[in-house]
mmCIF file of C-alpha atoms in Angstrom:
data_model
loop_
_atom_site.group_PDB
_atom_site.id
_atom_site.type_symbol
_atom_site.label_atom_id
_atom_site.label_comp_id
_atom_site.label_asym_id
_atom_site.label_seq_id
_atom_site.Cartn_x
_atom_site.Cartn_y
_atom_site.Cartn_z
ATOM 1 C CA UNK A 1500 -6.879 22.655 101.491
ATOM 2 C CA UNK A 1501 -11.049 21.860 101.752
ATOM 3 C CA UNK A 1502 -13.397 24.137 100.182
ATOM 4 C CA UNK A 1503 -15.590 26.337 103.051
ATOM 5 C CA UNK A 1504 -18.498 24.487 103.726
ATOM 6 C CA UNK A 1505 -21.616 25.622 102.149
ATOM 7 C CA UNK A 1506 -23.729 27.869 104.346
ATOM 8 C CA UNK A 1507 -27.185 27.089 105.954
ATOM 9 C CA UNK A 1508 -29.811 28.044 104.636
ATOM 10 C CA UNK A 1509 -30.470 31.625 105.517
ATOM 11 C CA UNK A 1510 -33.301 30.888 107.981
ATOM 12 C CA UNK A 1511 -31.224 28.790 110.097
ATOM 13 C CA UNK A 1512 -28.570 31.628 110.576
ATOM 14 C CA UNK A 1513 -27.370 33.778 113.474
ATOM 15 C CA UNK A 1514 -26.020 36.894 112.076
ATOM 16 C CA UNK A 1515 -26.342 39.238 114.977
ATOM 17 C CA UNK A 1516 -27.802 38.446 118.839
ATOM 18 C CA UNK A 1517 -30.747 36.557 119.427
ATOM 19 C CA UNK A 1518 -33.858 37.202 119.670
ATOM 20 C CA UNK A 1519 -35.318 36.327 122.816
ATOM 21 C CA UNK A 1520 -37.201 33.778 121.877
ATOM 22 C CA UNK A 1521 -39.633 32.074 124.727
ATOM 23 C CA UNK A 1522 -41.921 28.943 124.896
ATOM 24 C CA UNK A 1523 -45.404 30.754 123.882
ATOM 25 C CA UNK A 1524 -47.285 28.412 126.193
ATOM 26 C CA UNK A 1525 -50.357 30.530 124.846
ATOM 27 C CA UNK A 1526 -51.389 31.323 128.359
ATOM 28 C CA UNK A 1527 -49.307 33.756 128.428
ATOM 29 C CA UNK A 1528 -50.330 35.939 125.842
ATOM 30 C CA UNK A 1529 -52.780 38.308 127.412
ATOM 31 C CA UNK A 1530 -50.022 38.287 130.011
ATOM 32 C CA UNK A 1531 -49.705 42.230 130.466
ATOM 33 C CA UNK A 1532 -53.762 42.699 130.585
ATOM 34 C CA UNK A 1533 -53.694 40.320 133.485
ATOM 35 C CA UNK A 1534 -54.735 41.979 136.736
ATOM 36 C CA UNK A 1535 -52.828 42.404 139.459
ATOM 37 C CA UNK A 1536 -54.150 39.952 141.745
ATOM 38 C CA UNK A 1537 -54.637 37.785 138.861
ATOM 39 C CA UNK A 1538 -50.650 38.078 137.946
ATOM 40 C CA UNK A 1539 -49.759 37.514 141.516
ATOM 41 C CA UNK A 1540 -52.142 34.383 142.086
ATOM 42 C CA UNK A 1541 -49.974 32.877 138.668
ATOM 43 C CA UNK A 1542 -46.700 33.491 140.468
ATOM 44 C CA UNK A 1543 -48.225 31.496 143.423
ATOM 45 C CA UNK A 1544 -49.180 28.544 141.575
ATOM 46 C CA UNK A 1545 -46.103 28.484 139.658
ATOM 47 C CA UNK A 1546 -43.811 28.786 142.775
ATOM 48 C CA UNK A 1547 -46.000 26.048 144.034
ATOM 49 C CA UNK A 1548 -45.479 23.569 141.246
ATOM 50 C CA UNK A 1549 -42.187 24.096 141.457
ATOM 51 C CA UNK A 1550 -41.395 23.425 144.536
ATOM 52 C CA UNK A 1551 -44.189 20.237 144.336
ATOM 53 C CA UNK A 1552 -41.492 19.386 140.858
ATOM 54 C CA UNK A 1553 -38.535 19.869 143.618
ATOM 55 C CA UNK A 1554 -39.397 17.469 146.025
ATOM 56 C CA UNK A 1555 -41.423 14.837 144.015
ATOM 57 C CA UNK A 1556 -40.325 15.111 140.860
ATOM 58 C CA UNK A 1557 -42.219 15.856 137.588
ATOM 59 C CA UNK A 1558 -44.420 12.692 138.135
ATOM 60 C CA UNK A 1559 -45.761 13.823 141.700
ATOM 61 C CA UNK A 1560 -47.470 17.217 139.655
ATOM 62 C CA UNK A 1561 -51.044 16.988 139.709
ATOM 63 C CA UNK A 1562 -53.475 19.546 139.249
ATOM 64 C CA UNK A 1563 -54.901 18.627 142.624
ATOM 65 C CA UNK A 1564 -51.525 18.855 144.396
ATOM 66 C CA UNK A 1565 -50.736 22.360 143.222
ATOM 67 C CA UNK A 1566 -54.243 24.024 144.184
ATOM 68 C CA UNK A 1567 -53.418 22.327 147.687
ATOM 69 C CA UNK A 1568 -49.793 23.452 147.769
ATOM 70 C CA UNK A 1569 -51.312 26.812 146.598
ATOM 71 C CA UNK A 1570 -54.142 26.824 148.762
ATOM 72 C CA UNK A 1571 -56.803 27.606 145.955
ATOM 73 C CA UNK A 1572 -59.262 25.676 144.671
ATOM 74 C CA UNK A 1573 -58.178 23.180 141.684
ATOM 75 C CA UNK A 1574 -60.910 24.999 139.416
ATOM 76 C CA UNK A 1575 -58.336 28.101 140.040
ATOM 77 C CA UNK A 1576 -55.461 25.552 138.366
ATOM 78 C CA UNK A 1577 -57.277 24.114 135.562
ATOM 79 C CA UNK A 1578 -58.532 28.406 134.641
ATOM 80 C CA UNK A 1579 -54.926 29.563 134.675
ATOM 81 C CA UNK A 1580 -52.946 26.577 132.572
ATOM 82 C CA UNK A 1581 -55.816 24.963 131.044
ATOM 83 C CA UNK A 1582 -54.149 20.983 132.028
ATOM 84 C CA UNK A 1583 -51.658 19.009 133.503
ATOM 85 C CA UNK A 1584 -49.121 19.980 130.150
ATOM 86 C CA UNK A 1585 -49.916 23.630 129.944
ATOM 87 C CA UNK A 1586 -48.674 23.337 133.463
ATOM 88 C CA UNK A 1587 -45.349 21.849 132.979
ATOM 89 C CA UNK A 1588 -44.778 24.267 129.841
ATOM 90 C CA UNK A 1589 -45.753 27.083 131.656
ATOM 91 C CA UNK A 1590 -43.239 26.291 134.659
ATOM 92 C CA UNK A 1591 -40.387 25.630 131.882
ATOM 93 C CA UNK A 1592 -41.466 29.208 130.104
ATOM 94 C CA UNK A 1593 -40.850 31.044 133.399
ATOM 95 C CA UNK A 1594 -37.099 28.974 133.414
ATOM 96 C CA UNK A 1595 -36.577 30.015 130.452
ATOM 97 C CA UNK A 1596 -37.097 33.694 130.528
ATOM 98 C CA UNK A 1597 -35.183 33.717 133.071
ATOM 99 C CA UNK A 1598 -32.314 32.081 131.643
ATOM 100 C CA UNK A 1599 -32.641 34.088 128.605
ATOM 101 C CA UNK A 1600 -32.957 37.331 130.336
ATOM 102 C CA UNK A 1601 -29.201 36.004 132.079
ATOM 103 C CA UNK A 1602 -27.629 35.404 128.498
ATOM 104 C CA UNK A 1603 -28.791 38.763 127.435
ATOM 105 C CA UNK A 1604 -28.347 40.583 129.998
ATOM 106 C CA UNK A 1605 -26.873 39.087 133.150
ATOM 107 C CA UNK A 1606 -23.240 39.975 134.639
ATOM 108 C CA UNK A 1607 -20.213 37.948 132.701
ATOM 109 C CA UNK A 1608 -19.294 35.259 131.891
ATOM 110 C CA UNK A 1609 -22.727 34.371 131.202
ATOM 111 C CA UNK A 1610 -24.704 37.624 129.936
ATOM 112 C CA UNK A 1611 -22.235 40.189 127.898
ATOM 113 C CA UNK A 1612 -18.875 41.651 128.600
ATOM 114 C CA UNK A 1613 -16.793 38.486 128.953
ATOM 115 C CA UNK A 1614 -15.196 36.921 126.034
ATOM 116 C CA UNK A 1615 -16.886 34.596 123.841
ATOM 117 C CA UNK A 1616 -14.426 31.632 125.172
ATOM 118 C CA UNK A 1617 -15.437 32.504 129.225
ATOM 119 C CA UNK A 1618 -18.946 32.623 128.290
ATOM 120 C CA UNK A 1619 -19.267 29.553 126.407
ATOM 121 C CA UNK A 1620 -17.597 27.901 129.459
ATOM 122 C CA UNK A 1621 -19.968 29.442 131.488
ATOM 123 C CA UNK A 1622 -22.790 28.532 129.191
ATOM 124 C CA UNK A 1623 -22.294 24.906 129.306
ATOM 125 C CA UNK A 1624 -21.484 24.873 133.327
ATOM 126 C CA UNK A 1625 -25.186 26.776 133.565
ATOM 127 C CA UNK A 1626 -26.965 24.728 131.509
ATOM 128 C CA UNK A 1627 -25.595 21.649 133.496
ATOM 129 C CA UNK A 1628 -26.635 22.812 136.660
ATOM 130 C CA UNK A 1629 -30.257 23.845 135.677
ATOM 131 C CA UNK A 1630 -30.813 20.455 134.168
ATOM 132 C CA UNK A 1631 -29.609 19.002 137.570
ATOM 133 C CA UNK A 1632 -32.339 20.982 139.209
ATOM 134 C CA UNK A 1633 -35.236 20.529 136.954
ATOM 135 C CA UNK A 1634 -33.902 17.427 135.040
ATOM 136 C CA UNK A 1635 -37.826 15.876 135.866
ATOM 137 C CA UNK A 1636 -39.232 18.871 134.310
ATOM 138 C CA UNK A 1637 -37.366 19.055 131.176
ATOM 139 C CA UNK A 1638 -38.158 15.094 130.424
ATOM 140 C CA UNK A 1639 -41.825 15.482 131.026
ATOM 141 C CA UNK A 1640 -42.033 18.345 128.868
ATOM 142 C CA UNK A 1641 -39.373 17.075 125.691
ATOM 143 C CA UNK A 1642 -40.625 18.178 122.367
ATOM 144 C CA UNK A 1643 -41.462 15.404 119.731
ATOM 145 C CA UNK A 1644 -38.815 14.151 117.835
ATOM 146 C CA UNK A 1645 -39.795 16.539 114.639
ATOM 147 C CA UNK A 1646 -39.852 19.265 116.872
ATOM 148 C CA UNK A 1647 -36.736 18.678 119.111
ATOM 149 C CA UNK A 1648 -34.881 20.836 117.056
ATOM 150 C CA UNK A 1649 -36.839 23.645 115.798
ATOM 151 C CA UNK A 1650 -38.924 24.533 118.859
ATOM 152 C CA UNK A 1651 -38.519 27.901 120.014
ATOM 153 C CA UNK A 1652 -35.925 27.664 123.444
ATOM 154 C CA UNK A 1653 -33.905 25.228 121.381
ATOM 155 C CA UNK A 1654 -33.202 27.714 118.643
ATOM 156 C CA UNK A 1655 -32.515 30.184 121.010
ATOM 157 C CA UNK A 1656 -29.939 28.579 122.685
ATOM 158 C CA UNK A 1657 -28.943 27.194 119.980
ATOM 159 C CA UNK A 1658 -28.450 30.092 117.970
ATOM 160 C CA UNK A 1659 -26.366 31.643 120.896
ATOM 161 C CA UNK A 1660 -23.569 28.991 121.153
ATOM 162 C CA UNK A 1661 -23.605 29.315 117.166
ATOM 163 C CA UNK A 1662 -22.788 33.165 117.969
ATOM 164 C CA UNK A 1663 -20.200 33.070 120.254
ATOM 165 C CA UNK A 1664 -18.856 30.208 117.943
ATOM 166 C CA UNK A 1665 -17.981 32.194 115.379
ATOM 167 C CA UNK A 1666 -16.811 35.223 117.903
ATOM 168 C CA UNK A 1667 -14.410 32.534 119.050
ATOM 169 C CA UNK A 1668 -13.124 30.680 116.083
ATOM 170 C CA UNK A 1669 -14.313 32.411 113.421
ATOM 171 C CA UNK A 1670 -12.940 29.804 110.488
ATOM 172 C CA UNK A 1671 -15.280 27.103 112.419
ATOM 173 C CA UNK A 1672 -18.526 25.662 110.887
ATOM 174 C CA UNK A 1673 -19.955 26.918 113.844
ATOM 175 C CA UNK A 1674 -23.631 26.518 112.851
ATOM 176 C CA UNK A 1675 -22.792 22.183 112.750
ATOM 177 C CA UNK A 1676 -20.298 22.621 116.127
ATOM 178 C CA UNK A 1677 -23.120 24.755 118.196
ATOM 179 C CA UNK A 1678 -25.726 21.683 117.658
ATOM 180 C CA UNK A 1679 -22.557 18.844 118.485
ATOM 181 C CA UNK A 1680 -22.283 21.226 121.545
ATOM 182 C CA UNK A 1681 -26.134 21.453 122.325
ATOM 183 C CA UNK A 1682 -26.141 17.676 122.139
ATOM 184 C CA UNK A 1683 -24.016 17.157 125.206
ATOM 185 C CA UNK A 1684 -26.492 19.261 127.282
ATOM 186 C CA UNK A 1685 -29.405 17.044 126.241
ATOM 187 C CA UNK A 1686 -31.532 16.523 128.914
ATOM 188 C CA UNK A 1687 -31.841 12.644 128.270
ATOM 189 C CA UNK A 1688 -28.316 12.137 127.861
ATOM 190 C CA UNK A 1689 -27.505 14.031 131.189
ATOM 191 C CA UNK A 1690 -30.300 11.772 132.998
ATOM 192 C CA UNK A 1691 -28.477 8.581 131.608
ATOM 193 C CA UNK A 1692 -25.245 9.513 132.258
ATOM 194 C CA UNK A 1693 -26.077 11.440 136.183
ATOM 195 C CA UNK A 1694 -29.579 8.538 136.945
ATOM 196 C CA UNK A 1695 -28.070 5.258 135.178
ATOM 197 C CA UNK A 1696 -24.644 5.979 135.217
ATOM 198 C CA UNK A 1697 -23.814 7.607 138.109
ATOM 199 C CA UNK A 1698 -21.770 10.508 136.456
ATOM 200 C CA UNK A 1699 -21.351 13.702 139.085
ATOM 201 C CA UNK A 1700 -22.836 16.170 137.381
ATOM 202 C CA UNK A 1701 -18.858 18.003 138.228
ATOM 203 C CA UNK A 1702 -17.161 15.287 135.891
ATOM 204 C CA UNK A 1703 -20.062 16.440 133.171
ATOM 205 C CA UNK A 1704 -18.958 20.415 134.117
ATOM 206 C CA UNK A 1705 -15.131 19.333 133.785
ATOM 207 C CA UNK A 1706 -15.947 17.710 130.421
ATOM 208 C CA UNK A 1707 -17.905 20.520 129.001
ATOM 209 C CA UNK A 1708 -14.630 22.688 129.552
ATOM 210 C CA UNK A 1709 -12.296 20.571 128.134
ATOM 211 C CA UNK A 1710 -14.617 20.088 124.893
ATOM 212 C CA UNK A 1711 -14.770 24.089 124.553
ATOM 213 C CA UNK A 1712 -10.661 23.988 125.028
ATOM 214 C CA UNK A 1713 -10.318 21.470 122.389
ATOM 215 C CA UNK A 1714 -12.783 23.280 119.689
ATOM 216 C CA UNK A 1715 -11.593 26.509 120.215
ATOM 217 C CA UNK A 1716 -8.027 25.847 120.311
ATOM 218 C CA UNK A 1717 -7.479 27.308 123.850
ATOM 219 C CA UNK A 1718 -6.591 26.263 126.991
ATOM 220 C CA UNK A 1719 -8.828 24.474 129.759
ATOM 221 C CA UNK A 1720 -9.150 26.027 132.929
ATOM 222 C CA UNK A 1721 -8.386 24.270 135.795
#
């Protein structure tokens, strides 16, 4: 029989649930002394770039585009996110809070109560989809190579497939099998395979199942 592998190192561990950990755009941080107005006006600007990222993709956001979509002046734009890149990370920080806020505390299979099997099924499935609808986004806004893997959503997520890894199959190395899993939901992978390939994005949802089957020893759901 193999000797355990040796642990991470302790930094790299997910003991209990994770912390929520968000994007830190830095705009965001005098977030609750905004005022009112000044709150509201951010929401406006952000539901305009996203729908500007919906129907043009990531490369049809301009500064210029969103004050008009907004109907504010483009001074108002450059105030709030500072550029064109403060933009796109603050429109990915709002996905991901939400998508966070879900995991922790959404209704099963994806937030708590289901178990760890359904929700890493469910994990996977969501992931998929959100990349289909903001694949453009994502791209534009990848971290550097030395930071792919240690910026702040990453972990997160990261850290939460580790968890219900070793909920699941608790004799697993389930800190190396959460990043094999995180790999499949790469955003570049899942624009070659769904853009160059052709791949439905339901084969990608039908493969994600059958990879959680075959790690955790349990059946695929049909």
């Amino acid at each position: 029989m193999s000797a355990a592998p040796p642990p991470f190192p302790r930094s790299q561990e997910t003991d209990g649930p994770p912390e929520l950990l968000q994007l830190g755009t830095g705009a965001d941080e005098d977030e609750p002394c905004l005022r009112a107005d000044a709150a509201r006006n951010r929401a406006r600007l952000l539901e305009a770039a996203a729908r500007l990222v919906a129907e043009h993709g990531a490369a049809g956001l301009t500064m210029e585009a969103v004050a008009a979509a907004a109907s504010v002046g483009k001074g108002t734009v450059f105030r709030r996110f500072g550029d064109r890149t403060g933009l796109l990370m603050a429109l990915l920080d709002h996905s991901e809070k939400k998508f966070q806020a879900d995991l922790l505390g959404g209704p099963p299979p994806l937030g708590p109560g289901a178990p760890a099997v359904e929700r890493l099924r469910a994990f996977g499935c969501a992931m998929l989809r959100r990349s289909g609808d903001e694949l453009a986004l994502q791209l534009a806004a990848e971290p550097s190579a030395e930071r792919r893997y240690t910026a702040a959503p990453r972990r997160f997520l990261r850290g939460h497939v580790a968890l219900l890894l070793r909920q699941a199959v608790p004799d697993a190395d389930s800190e190396l099998f959460s990043h094999t899993l995180m790999a499949y939901l790469d955003a570049a992978l899942i624009h070659h395979l769904t853009e160059q390939c052709g791949v439905p994005v339901a084969r990608l949802e039908a493969g994600w199942l059958d990879l959680v089957a075959r790690l955790t020893r349990t059946e695929s759901p049909r």
